[in-house]
PDB file of C-alpha atoms in Angstrom:
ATOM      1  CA  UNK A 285       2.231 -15.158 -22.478  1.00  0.00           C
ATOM      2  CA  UNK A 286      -0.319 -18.253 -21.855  1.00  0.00           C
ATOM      3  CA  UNK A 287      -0.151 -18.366 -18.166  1.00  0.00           C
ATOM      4  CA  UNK A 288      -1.087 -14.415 -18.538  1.00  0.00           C
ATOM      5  CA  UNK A 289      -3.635 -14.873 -20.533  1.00  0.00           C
ATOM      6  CA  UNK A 290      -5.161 -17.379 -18.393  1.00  0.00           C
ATOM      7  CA  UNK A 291      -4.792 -15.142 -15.484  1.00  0.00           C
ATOM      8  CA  UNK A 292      -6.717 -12.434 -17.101  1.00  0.00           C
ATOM      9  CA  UNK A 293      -9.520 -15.233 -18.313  1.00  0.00           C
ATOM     10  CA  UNK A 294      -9.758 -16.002 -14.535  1.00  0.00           C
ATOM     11  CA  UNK A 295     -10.063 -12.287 -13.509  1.00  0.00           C
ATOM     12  CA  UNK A 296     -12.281 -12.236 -15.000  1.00  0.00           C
ATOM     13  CA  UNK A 297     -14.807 -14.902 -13.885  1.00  0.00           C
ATOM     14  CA  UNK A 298     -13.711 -14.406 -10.198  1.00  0.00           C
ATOM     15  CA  UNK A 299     -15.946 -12.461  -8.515  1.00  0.00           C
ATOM     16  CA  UNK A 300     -14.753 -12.639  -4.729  1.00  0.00           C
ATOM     17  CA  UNK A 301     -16.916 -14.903  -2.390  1.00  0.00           C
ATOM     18  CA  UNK A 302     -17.640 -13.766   0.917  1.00  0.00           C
ATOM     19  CA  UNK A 303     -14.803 -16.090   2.512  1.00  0.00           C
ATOM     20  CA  UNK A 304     -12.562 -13.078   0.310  1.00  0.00           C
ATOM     21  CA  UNK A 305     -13.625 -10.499   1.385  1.00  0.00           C
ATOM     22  CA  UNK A 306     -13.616  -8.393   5.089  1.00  0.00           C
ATOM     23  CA  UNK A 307     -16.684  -6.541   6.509  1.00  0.00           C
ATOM     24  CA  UNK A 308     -17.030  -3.030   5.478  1.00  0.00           C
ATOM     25  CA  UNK A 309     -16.205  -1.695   9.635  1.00  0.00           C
ATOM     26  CA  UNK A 310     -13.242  -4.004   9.726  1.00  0.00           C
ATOM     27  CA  UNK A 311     -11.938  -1.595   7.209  1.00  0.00           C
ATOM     28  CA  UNK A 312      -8.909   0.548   8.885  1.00  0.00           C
ATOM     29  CA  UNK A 313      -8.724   3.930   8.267  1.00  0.00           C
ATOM     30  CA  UNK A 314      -6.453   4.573   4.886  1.00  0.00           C
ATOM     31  CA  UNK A 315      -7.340   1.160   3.671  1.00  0.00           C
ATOM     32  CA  UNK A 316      -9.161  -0.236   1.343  1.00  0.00           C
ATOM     33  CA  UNK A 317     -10.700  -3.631   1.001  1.00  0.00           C
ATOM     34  CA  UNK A 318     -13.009  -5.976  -1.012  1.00  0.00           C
ATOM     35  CA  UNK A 319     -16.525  -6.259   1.102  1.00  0.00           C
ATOM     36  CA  UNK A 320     -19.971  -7.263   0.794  1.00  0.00           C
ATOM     37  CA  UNK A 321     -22.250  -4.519   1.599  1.00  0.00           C
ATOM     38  CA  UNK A 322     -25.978  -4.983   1.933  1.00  0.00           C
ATOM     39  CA  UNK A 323     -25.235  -8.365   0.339  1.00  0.00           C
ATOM     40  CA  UNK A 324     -22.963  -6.940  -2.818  1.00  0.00           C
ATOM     41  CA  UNK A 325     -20.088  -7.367  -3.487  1.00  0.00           C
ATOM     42  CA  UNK A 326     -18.133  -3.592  -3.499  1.00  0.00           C
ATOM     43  CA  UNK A 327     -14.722  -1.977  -2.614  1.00  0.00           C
ATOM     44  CA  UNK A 328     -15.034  -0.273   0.290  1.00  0.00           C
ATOM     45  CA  UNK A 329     -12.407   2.638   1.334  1.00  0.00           C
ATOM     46  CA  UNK A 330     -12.131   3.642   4.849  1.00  0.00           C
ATOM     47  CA  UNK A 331     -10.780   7.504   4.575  1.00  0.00           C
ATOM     48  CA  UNK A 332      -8.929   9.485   7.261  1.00  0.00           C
ATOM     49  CA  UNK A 333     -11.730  11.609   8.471  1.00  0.00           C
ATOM     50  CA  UNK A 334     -13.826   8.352   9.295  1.00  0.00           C
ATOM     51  CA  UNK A 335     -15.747   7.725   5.984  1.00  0.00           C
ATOM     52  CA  UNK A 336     -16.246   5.201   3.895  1.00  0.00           C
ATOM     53  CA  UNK A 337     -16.141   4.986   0.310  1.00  0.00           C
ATOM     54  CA  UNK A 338     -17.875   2.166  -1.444  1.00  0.00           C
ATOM     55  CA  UNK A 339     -17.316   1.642  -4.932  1.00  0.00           C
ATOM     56  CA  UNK A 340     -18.334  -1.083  -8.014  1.00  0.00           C
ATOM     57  CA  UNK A 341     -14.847  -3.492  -7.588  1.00  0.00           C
ATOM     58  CA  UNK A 342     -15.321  -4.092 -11.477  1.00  0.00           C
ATOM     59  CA  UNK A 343     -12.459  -2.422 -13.660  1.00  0.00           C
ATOM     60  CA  UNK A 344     -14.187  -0.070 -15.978  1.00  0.00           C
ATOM     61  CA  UNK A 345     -11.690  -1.147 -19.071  1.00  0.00           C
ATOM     62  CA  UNK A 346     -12.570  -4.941 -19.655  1.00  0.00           C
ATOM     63  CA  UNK A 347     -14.500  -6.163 -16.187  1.00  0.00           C
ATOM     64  CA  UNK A 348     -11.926  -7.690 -13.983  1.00  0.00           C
ATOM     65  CA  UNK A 349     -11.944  -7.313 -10.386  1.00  0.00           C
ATOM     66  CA  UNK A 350      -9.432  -4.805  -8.667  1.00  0.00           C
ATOM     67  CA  UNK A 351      -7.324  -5.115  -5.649  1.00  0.00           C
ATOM     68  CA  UNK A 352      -6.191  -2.736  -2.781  1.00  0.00           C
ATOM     69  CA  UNK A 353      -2.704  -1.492  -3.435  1.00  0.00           C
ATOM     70  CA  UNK A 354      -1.887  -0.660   0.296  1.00  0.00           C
ATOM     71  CA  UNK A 355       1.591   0.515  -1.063  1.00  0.00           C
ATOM     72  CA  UNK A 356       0.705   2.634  -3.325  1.00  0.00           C
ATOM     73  CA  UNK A 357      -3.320   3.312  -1.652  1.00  0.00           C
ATOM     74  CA  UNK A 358      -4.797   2.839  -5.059  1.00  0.00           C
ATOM     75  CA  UNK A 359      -7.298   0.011  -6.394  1.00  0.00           C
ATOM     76  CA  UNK A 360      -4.957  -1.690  -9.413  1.00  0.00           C
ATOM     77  CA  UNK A 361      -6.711  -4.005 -11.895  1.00  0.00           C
ATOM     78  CA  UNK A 362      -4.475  -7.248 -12.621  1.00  0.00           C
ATOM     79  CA  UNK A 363      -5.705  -7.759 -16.216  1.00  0.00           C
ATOM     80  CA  UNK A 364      -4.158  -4.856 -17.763  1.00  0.00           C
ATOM     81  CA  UNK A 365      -3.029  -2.435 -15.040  1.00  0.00           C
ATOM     82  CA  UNK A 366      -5.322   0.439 -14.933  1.00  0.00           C
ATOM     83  CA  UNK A 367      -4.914   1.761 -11.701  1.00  0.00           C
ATOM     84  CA  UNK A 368      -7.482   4.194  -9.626  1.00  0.00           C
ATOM     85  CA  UNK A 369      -7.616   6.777  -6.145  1.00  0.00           C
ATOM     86  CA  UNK A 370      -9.173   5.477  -3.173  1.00  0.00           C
ATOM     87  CA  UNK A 371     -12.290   7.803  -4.555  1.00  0.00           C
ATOM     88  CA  UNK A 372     -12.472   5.693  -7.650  1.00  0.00           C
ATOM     89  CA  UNK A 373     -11.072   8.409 -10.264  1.00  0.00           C
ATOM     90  CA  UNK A 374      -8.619   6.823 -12.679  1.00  0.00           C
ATOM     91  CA  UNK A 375      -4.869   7.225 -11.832  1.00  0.00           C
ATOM     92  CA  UNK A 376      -3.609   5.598 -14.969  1.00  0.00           C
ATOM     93  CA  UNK A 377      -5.397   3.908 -17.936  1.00  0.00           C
ATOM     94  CA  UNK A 378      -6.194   1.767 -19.840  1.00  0.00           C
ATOM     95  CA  UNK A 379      -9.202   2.668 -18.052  1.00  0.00           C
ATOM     96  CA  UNK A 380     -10.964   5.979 -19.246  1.00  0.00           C
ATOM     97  CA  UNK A 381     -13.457   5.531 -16.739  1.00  0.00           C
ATOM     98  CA  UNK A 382     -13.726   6.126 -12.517  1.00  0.00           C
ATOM     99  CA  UNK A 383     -14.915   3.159 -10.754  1.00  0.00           C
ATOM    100  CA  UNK A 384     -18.770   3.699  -9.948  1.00  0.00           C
ATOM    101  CA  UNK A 385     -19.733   4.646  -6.266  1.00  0.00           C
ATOM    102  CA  UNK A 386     -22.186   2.299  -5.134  1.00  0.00           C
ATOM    103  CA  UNK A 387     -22.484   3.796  -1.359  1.00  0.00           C
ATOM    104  CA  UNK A 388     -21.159   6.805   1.052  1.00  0.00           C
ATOM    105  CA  UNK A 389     -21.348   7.035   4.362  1.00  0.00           C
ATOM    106  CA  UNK A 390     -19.627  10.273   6.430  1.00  0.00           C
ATOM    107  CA  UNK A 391     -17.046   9.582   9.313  1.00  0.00           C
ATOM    108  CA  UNK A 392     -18.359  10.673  12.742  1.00  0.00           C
TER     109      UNK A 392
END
């Protein structure tokens, strides 16, 4: 129960430096990954037709950080395991809320 707890207290200071994180083109097609974009911080899905899908990496329940789930191709919070699409839209709660888009850009 501690060592969880102090997991979630450290989600959710830990924003993801730049040393984290990959570049927003280094992003393979039906991944996703944590990026900084125009110098913020986002998670950026690459999607099958070329586009990319940028989106706030903060969980809308409490404010941790989410992960890419390659497995599964979802972004899963490790606080308290809301889960959400590649587009942001919430899979499974707690979460009631998508994950904001911060930036779009089409495939070519």
């Amino acid at each position: 129960f501690l060592k969880e707890n102090l997991n979630v207290a450290k989600q959710y200071i830990k924003l993801p430096s730049s040393a984290e994180t990959g570049q927003a083109l280094d992003v393979k097609r039906g991944e996703g990954k944590l990026a900084k974009v125009n110098g913020e911080e986002v998670a950026v899905f690459h999607d099958q037709d070329g586009g990319f899908v940028s989106l706030s990496p903060v969980c809308t329940h409490l404010g941790c950080i989410v992960h890419w789930n390659r497995l599964e191709e979802s972004w899963d919070c490790p606080c308290h395991g809301s889960r959400f699409r590649p587009d942001g839209e919430v899979i499974e709660g707690p979460a009631l809320s998508p994950l904001p888009r911060k930036h779009e850009q089409s495939g070519s």
